[in-house]
Coordinates of C-alpha atoms in Angstrom, one line a residue:
M4 CA 72.9 94.5 77.2
D5 CA 69.8 92.8 78.6
P6 CA 70.0 89.1 77.8
A7 CA 66.2 88.8 77.9
V8 CA 65.9 90.9 74.8
T9 CA 66.0 88.9 71.6
E10 CA 64.7 89.0 68.0
P11 CA 61.7 86.6 67.6
I12 CA 62.2 83.3 66.0
P13 CA 60.1 83.2 62.8
I14 CA 57.2 80.7 62.9
L15 CA 55.3 80.1 59.7
Q16 CA 51.6 79.2 59.8
T17 CA 51.8 77.2 56.6
R18 CA 54.4 75.0 55.1
P19 CA 56.7 76.9 52.8
R20 CA 56.3 76.5 49.0
W21 CA 59.1 74.7 47.2
R22 CA 60.3 78.0 45.6
D23 CA 60.4 79.7 49.1
T24 CA 62.9 77.2 50.4
V25 CA 65.6 79.3 48.6
V26 CA 64.0 82.8 48.9
A27 CA 67.3 84.2 50.3
L28 CA 68.9 83.6 46.8
R29 CA 66.9 86.6 45.5
A30 CA 69.5 88.8 47.0
H31 CA 72.3 89.4 44.5
N32 CA 75.1 89.4 47.0
Y33 CA 73.9 86.3 48.7
R34 CA 73.7 84.5 45.4
L35 CA 77.4 85.3 44.8
Y36 CA 78.2 84.2 48.3
V37 CA 76.3 80.9 48.1
I38 CA 77.8 79.9 44.7
S39 CA 81.3 80.7 45.9
Q40 CA 80.8 79.0 49.3
L41 CA 79.5 75.9 47.6
F42 CA 82.8 75.6 45.8
A43 CA 84.9 76.8 48.7
N44 CA 83.3 74.5 51.3
T45 CA 83.5 71.5 49.0
G46 CA 87.1 72.4 48.1
G47 CA 88.0 72.9 51.7
W48 CA 86.7 69.5 52.7
M49 CA 88.4 68.0 49.7
A50 CA 91.7 69.4 51.0
R51 CA 91.1 68.3 54.6
I52 CA 90.5 64.8 53.5
A53 CA 93.4 64.8 51.1
V54 CA 95.6 66.1 53.9
D55 CA 94.4 63.5 56.3
W56 CA 95.1 60.7 53.8
L57 CA 98.5 62.3 52.9
V58 CA 99.5 62.2 56.6
L59 CA 98.4 58.5 56.7
E60 CA 100.5 57.7 53.7
L61 CA 103.5 59.6 55.1
T62 CA 103.3 58.2 58.7
H63 CA 101.0 55.1 58.6
N64 CA 99.6 56.3 61.9
V65 CA 95.8 57.1 62.3
A66 CA 96.6 58.9 65.6
L67 CA 98.7 61.5 63.6
V68 CA 95.7 61.9 61.3
G69 CA 93.8 63.0 64.4
L70 CA 96.6 65.3 65.3
T71 CA 96.3 67.0 61.8
V72 CA 92.6 67.6 62.4
T73 CA 93.5 69.1 65.8
L74 CA 96.0 71.5 64.3
Q75 CA 93.4 72.6 61.8
F76 CA 90.8 73.4 64.4
A77 CA 92.8 74.1 67.7
P78 CA 93.5 77.8 66.8
T79 CA 89.8 78.5 67.3
L80 CA 90.1 77.7 71.0
L81 CA 92.8 80.4 71.3
L82 CA 91.5 83.0 69.0
G83 CA 87.7 82.4 68.8
A84 CA 86.5 84.8 71.4
W85 CA 88.7 87.7 70.1
A86 CA 87.5 86.9 66.6
G87 CA 84.0 87.6 67.8
V88 CA 85.0 91.0 69.1
I89 CA 86.8 91.8 65.8
S90 CA 83.6 90.8 64.0
D91 CA 81.4 93.2 66.1
R92 CA 83.9 96.0 65.8
S93 CA 85.0 95.7 62.1
T94 CA 83.7 95.7 58.6
R95 CA 82.9 92.0 58.2
R96 CA 83.4 91.8 54.4
R97 CA 86.9 93.2 54.8
V98 CA 87.7 90.6 57.5
L99 CA 86.6 87.8 55.2
I100 CA 88.6 89.0 52.3
I101 CA 91.8 89.1 54.4
T102 CA 91.3 85.7 56.1
Q103 CA 90.2 84.0 52.9
S104 CA 93.3 85.3 51.1
V105 CA 95.7 84.0 53.8
G106 CA 94.1 80.6 53.6
T107 CA 94.3 80.6 49.8
V108 CA 98.1 81.3 49.8
A109 CA 98.8 78.7 52.5
T110 CA 96.8 76.0 50.7
A111 CA 98.4 76.8 47.3
T112 CA 101.9 76.4 48.9
L113 CA 101.0 73.0 50.3
A114 CA 99.6 71.9 47.0
A115 CA 102.8 72.9 45.2
L116 CA 104.9 70.9 47.7
V117 CA 102.8 67.8 47.2
L118 CA 102.6 68.0 43.4
L119 CA 106.4 68.5 43.3
G120 CA 106.9 65.4 45.5
V121 CA 108.9 67.2 48.2
V122 CA 106.3 67.5 51.0
Q123 CA 107.3 66.5 54.5
V124 CA 104.9 65.8 57.4
W125 CA 106.1 68.9 59.4
Q126 CA 105.2 71.1 56.5
V127 CA 101.7 69.7 56.5
F128 CA 101.4 70.5 60.2
V129 CA 102.5 74.1 59.7
V130 CA 100.0 74.7 56.8
A131 CA 97.2 73.1 58.9
T132 CA 98.0 75.5 61.7
I133 CA 98.0 78.6 59.5
T134 CA 94.7 77.7 57.8
G135 CA 93.2 76.9 61.2
A136 CA 94.2 80.3 62.5
S137 CA 92.6 82.1 59.4
M138 CA 89.5 80.0 59.8
A139 CA 89.3 80.9 63.5
I140 CA 89.2 84.7 62.7
D141 CA 87.0 84.1 59.7
G142 CA 84.2 82.2 61.3
P143 CA 82.2 84.7 63.4
S144 CA 82.3 87.4 60.7
R145 CA 81.2 84.8 58.1
S146 CA 78.2 83.7 60.2
A147 CA 77.1 87.3 61.1
F148 CA 77.7 88.6 57.5
V149 CA 74.8 86.5 56.3
G150 CA 72.4 89.0 57.8
E151 CA 74.1 91.9 56.1
M152 CA 73.5 90.3 52.7
V153 CA 69.8 89.3 53.1
G154 CA 68.3 91.4 55.8
V155 CA 66.0 90.3 58.6
G156 CA 63.1 89.0 56.5
R157 CA 65.2 86.4 54.7
L158 CA 67.6 85.6 57.5
R159 CA 66.1 82.4 58.7
N160 CA 66.1 81.0 55.2
A161 CA 69.7 82.2 54.6
I162 CA 70.9 80.6 57.8
G163 CA 69.4 77.3 56.8
L164 CA 70.9 77.4 53.4
N165 CA 74.3 78.5 54.8
A166 CA 74.3 75.6 57.3
T167 CA 73.2 73.2 54.7
I168 CA 76.0 74.2 52.3
F169 CA 78.6 73.9 55.1
H170 CA 77.5 70.4 56.2
L171 CA 76.8 69.3 52.6
G172 CA 80.3 70.4 51.6
G173 CA 81.7 68.5 54.5
L174 CA 80.2 65.3 53.0
I175 CA 80.4 65.9 49.2
G176 CA 84.0 67.1 49.4
P177 CA 85.4 63.9 50.9
A178 CA 83.6 61.8 48.3
I179 CA 85.2 63.7 45.4
S180 CA 88.5 63.8 47.2
G181 CA 88.4 60.0 47.8
V182 CA 88.1 59.4 44.0
L183 CA 90.9 61.8 43.1
I184 CA 93.2 60.3 45.7
V185 CA 92.9 56.9 44.0
V186 CA 93.2 58.2 40.5
I187 CA 95.8 61.0 40.9
G188 CA 96.8 61.5 44.5
S189 CA 96.3 64.0 47.3
G190 CA 98.0 67.0 45.5
L191 CA 95.2 67.7 43.1
S192 CA 92.5 67.9 45.8
I193 CA 94.6 70.4 47.7
A194 CA 95.2 72.5 44.6
I195 CA 91.5 72.5 43.8
N196 CA 90.9 73.9 47.3
A197 CA 93.3 76.8 46.6
A198 CA 91.4 77.6 43.4
T199 CA 88.0 77.5 45.1
S200 CA 89.3 79.7 47.9
A201 CA 90.4 82.2 45.3
V202 CA 86.9 82.1 43.8
A203 CA 85.5 82.9 47.2
V204 CA 87.7 86.0 47.5
G205 CA 86.6 87.1 44.1
A206 CA 83.0 86.8 45.0
L207 CA 83.5 89.0 48.0
L208 CA 85.3 91.6 45.9
L209 CA 82.5 91.6 43.3
M210 CA 79.6 92.2 45.8
R211 CA 77.5 95.3 45.5
R212 CA 78.4 97.2 48.6
R213 CA 75.4 99.6 48.3
E214 CA 73.1 96.6 48.7
L215 CA 74.7 95.4 51.9
I216 CA 72.9 96.1 55.2
P217 CA 75.7 96.8 57.6
S218 CA 75.3 96.0 61.2
P219 CA 76.0 98.7 63.8
R220 CA 79.6 98.5 64.9
V221 CA 80.2 98.1 68.6
A222 CA 82.5 100.7 70.2
P223 CA 85.7 99.2 71.8
Q224 CA 85.3 98.8 75.6
R225 CA 86.3 96.4 78.3
G226 CA 84.2 93.3 79.2
Q227 CA 82.7 92.6 75.8
I228 CA 83.7 88.9 75.9
R229 CA 82.2 88.5 79.4
E230 CA 79.0 90.3 78.2
A231 CA 78.6 87.6 75.5
I232 CA 79.2 84.8 78.0
R233 CA 76.5 86.1 80.3
Y234 CA 74.2 86.6 77.3
I235 CA 74.6 83.0 76.2
I236 CA 74.2 81.5 79.7
N237 CA 71.0 83.4 80.4
K238 CA 69.3 82.4 77.1
P239 CA 68.2 78.7 77.0
A240 CA 67.6 78.9 73.3
I241 CA 71.3 79.6 72.8
F242 CA 72.8 77.8 75.8
W243 CA 71.3 74.3 75.3
P244 CA 72.0 74.0 71.6
M245 CA 75.7 74.9 72.4
V246 CA 75.8 72.2 75.0
L247 CA 74.5 69.6 72.5
L248 CA 76.9 71.0 69.9
A249 CA 79.8 70.5 72.2
F250 CA 79.1 66.7 72.6
N251 CA 78.3 66.3 69.0
A252 CA 81.5 68.2 67.9
V253 CA 83.9 66.2 70.3
F254 CA 82.4 62.8 69.6
G255 CA 80.3 62.8 66.5
M256 CA 81.8 65.2 64.0
S257 CA 85.1 63.5 63.3
L258 CA 83.6 61.6 60.4
P259 CA 86.7 61.8 58.2
V260 CA 88.7 60.0 60.9
L261 CA 86.0 57.4 61.4
F262 CA 85.6 56.9 57.6
T263 CA 89.4 56.6 57.2
A264 CA 89.6 54.0 60.0
A265 CA 86.7 52.0 58.5
A266 CA 88.1 52.0 55.0
D267 CA 91.7 51.3 56.2
G268 CA 90.9 48.8 58.9
T269 CA 87.4 47.2 59.4
Y270 CA 86.3 46.8 55.8
H271 CA 89.7 47.1 54.0
S272 CA 88.1 49.1 51.2
G273 CA 90.9 51.7 50.8
A274 CA 90.3 55.1 49.3
V275 CA 87.6 53.8 47.0
G276 CA 85.6 52.7 50.0
Y277 CA 86.3 56.0 51.7
G278 CA 84.8 57.8 48.8
L279 CA 81.8 55.5 48.8
Y280 CA 81.2 56.2 52.5
S281 CA 81.4 59.9 52.0
S282 CA 79.1 59.8 49.0
L283 CA 76.4 58.0 50.9
A284 CA 76.6 60.4 53.7
A285 CA 76.4 63.2 51.2
L286 CA 73.3 61.7 49.7
G287 CA 71.7 61.8 53.2
A288 CA 72.9 65.3 53.7
F289 CA 71.2 66.5 50.5
T290 CA 68.0 64.9 51.7
G291 CA 68.4 66.5 55.1
G292 CA 68.9 69.8 53.5
V293 CA 65.6 69.6 51.6
I294 CA 63.8 68.6 54.8
S295 CA 65.3 71.4 56.7
G296 CA 64.3 74.0 54.1
M297 CA 60.6 72.9 54.5
R298 CA 60.5 73.4 58.2
R299 CA 57.8 75.8 59.4
E300 CA 59.4 76.7 62.7
V301 CA 62.5 76.5 64.7
R302 CA 62.1 74.7 68.1
L303 CA 64.5 73.7 70.8
R304 CA 62.9 70.3 71.2
A305 CA 63.5 69.5 67.5
T306 CA 67.2 70.4 68.0
V307 CA 67.3 68.0 70.9
A308 CA 65.5 65.2 69.0
T309 CA 67.8 65.4 66.0
V310 CA 71.0 65.1 68.0
V311 CA 69.6 62.0 69.7
I312 CA 68.7 60.5 66.3
Y313 CA 72.1 61.4 64.9
G314 CA 73.8 59.7 67.8
L315 CA 71.8 56.5 67.6
V316 CA 72.3 56.2 63.8
T317 CA 76.1 56.7 64.2
A318 CA 76.3 54.2 67.0
F319 CA 74.3 51.7 64.9
A320 CA 76.9 52.1 62.1
G321 CA 79.5 50.7 64.5
I322 CA 77.5 47.6 65.4
A323 CA 75.8 46.9 62.0
P324 CA 76.0 43.1 61.6
V325 CA 76.4 43.2 57.8
Y326 CA 78.1 45.6 55.4
P327 CA 74.9 46.8 53.6
L328 CA 73.4 47.9 56.9
F329 CA 76.6 49.9 57.6
L330 CA 76.2 51.6 54.3
A331 CA 72.6 52.4 54.9
A332 CA 73.5 53.9 58.3
L333 CA 75.8 56.3 56.6
V334 CA 72.9 57.8 54.7
G335 CA 71.1 58.2 58.0
I336 CA 74.1 59.9 59.5
G337 CA 74.1 62.4 56.6
V338 CA 70.3 63.2 57.1
S339 CA 70.4 63.6 60.8
R340 CA 73.7 65.6 60.8
I341 CA 72.2 68.2 58.5
L342 CA 69.0 68.4 60.5
F343 CA 70.8 69.0 63.7
G344 CA 73.4 71.4 62.2
T345 CA 70.8 73.6 60.6
A346 CA 68.5 73.6 63.7
A347 CA 71.2 74.4 66.1
E348 CA 72.7 77.3 64.1
S349 CA 69.3 78.7 63.1
I350 CA 67.9 78.8 66.7
T351 CA 71.2 80.3 67.9
Q352 CA 71.4 83.1 65.4
L353 CA 67.7 83.9 65.4
S354 CA 67.7 84.2 69.2
T355 CA 70.6 86.7 69.2
N356 CA 70.5 90.5 68.8
M357 CA 72.5 91.9 65.9
A358 CA 74.8 94.0 68.1
I359 CA 76.2 90.9 69.9
R360 CA 75.8 88.3 67.2
G361 CA 79.4 88.2 66.1
R362 CA 80.5 87.4 69.7
V363 CA 77.8 84.8 70.3
M364 CA 78.6 83.1 67.0
S365 CA 82.3 83.2 67.9
F366 CA 81.5 81.0 70.9
Y367 CA 79.2 78.8 68.8
I368 CA 82.1 78.2 66.4
M369 CA 84.6 77.8 69.2
V370 CA 82.4 75.0 70.5
M371 CA 82.0 73.4 67.1
V372 CA 85.5 73.7 65.8
G373 CA 87.3 73.4 69.1
G374 CA 85.3 70.3 69.8
Q375 CA 86.4 68.8 66.6
A376 CA 90.0 69.7 67.5
I377 CA 89.7 67.7 70.7
G378 CA 87.5 65.0 69.0
G379 CA 89.9 64.5 66.1
L380 CA 92.7 63.5 68.4
L381 CA 90.4 61.6 70.8
M382 CA 88.5 59.7 68.1
G383 CA 91.8 59.1 66.1
W384 CA 93.3 57.5 69.2
I385 CA 90.1 55.4 69.9
A386 CA 90.0 54.2 66.3
H387 CA 93.7 53.4 66.2
S388 CA 93.6 51.5 69.6
F389 CA 90.2 49.8 69.5
G390 CA 89.1 49.8 65.8
S391 CA 86.5 51.8 63.9
S392 CA 83.5 49.8 65.2
V393 CA 84.2 50.9 68.8
A394 CA 84.9 54.5 67.6
F395 CA 81.5 54.7 65.8
V396 CA 79.7 53.5 68.9
V397 CA 81.5 56.0 71.1
A398 CA 80.9 58.8 68.5
G399 CA 77.2 58.1 68.5
S400 CA 76.4 57.2 72.1
M401 CA 77.8 60.3 73.7
P402 CA 75.8 62.9 71.7
A403 CA 72.7 60.7 72.1
L404 CA 73.2 60.5 75.9
A405 CA 73.7 64.3 76.0
G406 CA 70.5 64.8 74.1
V407 CA 68.5 62.5 76.4
T408 CA 69.9 64.3 79.4
V409 CA 69.1 67.8 78.1
A410 CA 65.6 66.6 77.2
A411 CA 65.1 65.4 80.8
I412 CA 66.3 68.7 82.2
L413 CA 64.0 70.7 79.8
A414 CA 61.1 68.5 80.6
R415 CA 61.5 68.9 84.3
H416 CA 62.0 72.7 84.1
N417 CA 59.0 73.2 81.8
Q418 CA 56.9 70.4 83.5
L419 CA 56.6 68.4 80.3
R420 CA 55.9 64.7 79.9
I421 CA 56.0 62.2 77.0
R422 CA 52.8 60.3 76.3
V423 CA 52.7 57.2 74.0
N424 CA 49.3 56.1 72.5
L425 CA 49.5 53.1 70.2
R426 CA 45.9 53.6 69.0
T427 CA 46.8 56.9 67.3
P428 CA 49.6 56.2 64.8
R429 CA 49.8 59.8 63.5
R430 CA 50.3 61.1 67.0
M431 CA 51.7 58.0 68.7
V432 CA 54.3 60.1 70.7
R433 CA 53.3 63.5 72.1
I434 CA 55.0 65.9 74.4
E435 CA 52.5 67.5 76.8
R436 CA 52.6 70.1 79.6
V437 CA 51.7 68.7 83.0
T438 CA 48.8 70.4 84.7
L439 CA 49.2 70.3 88.5
D440 CA 46.2 69.4 90.7
P441 CA 45.8 72.5 93.0
A442 CA 44.7 70.2 95.9
A443 CA 47.8 68.0 95.4
A444 CA 50.0 71.0 95.1
S445 CA 48.8 72.4 98.5

C-alpha cells in the first residue's frame, strides 16, 4: 500500500454550529454505541480506581498499585499488533461482542469476591490481566468500528465524540468511585462496571446491521504488520502524534496513581480528596470536550501545542504553593488532556486509509495503553519513593519537553519560525514560514 495515499483531513470554512458538534449522533447505531460507551467507560474507570484503592488497602504499597495498572495494560504490548490484523480481517462488531463479554464475566467475578469479603491480592492481579487481554484485542476494532457506524461524512465528528467520551469517562469514573469507596467500599464500583459492560454488549446486539457500512476485509497474507509500521513511519501526521502520545502515556496519563498518592500522602485527604481531585479534572474534561467539538480543523501544530500545555499544567500541580492552586491546576489538566487526546486520535484516524486503519489504530492503542502500563509502574515507584509533588513534576515536564522538541523538528523541517509582537494582542504569537533570500541561498 502506498503510504502517501490518505483520506483528506476535513477543514471547515466556518465554525460549526452548536447542534453540529454532535452531528454523528443522528446515526441510530452510533447513538446506541455512544450511550452504552458513556456508561461502560465511566464504569470501567470506576472499577480501575476501585481496584487500585483495593490493592492499596490490601497491601499498603503504592508501588503495587502501579503494578496493578501495569497488569491491566501490559497485554496490549504483547497482543496489540495482532489485534490490528484481526480487526482488518474480521467482522468488527463480532469481535467487540466477544471481547466485551469476556471482560464482563471477569469483572463480575472480581466484584463477587470483593462483596463477599474473600478477595485476595493475587485474584485481583489475575482479573486485571484477563481484562487487560480482552481490552488489547478490543481496542483496534472499537476505534475502526466508528467509521462503520457513521460513514465518512460524520467520521471526524464521531472520532471527536468518541475520544471525548473515553477521556471524560476516565475522569468522571474516578470521581464517582471515590465517593462510593468512602460510603460503601470498592466492591460496588466493580459491580457497577460489570453491569455497564453488559449494557455495552446489549447495545452491540441491538444495532441495525443493515445500517452499518462495513469496511473491506483484508485478505490474510504475510507482512501485514510490517506494512502498517512502514505506513506510520512515512506519514508525519500519524508518526509525530504517536511520538507525543508515547511520552504523554508513559509520564502523564497515570493520573489515578498521582491522585492516589496526593490524597494518601501530600494532602492527607483520603478517598474524599481523591474523589474531589477527579471531579475537578472531570469538570475540565467536559470543558475541553466542548472546545474540541467546536474546532474547525485538525492540525498537527495544535496537537503539539496541547501536549505542551498539558505537561506544563501537570508540572505546575506538583509545585503549586497553596492547595487552591493545586485544585485549579487539576481543572487545567482535564481541559488540556481532552484537547490533546481528541486532536491526536482525530488526526491519526483521518490520515489513515480504511483498509489499514485497524492496524494503524492497533499501534496507536499499543502506544497509549502500553505506555500507561510502563508509566503506571514507573510513576507509582516515583510517587512512593519521592512523593506526589515530584511525581506530578516528572509527569508534566517529560511530555512538555517532548512537545517542544517535536515542535523544533517540525519548524526546522518546514522552515517555520515563531514571531512575537506585543503590539498586536489578538495575534501576539504567530507561526510563519521563512522565505529564503535567493542571493543568500546562493
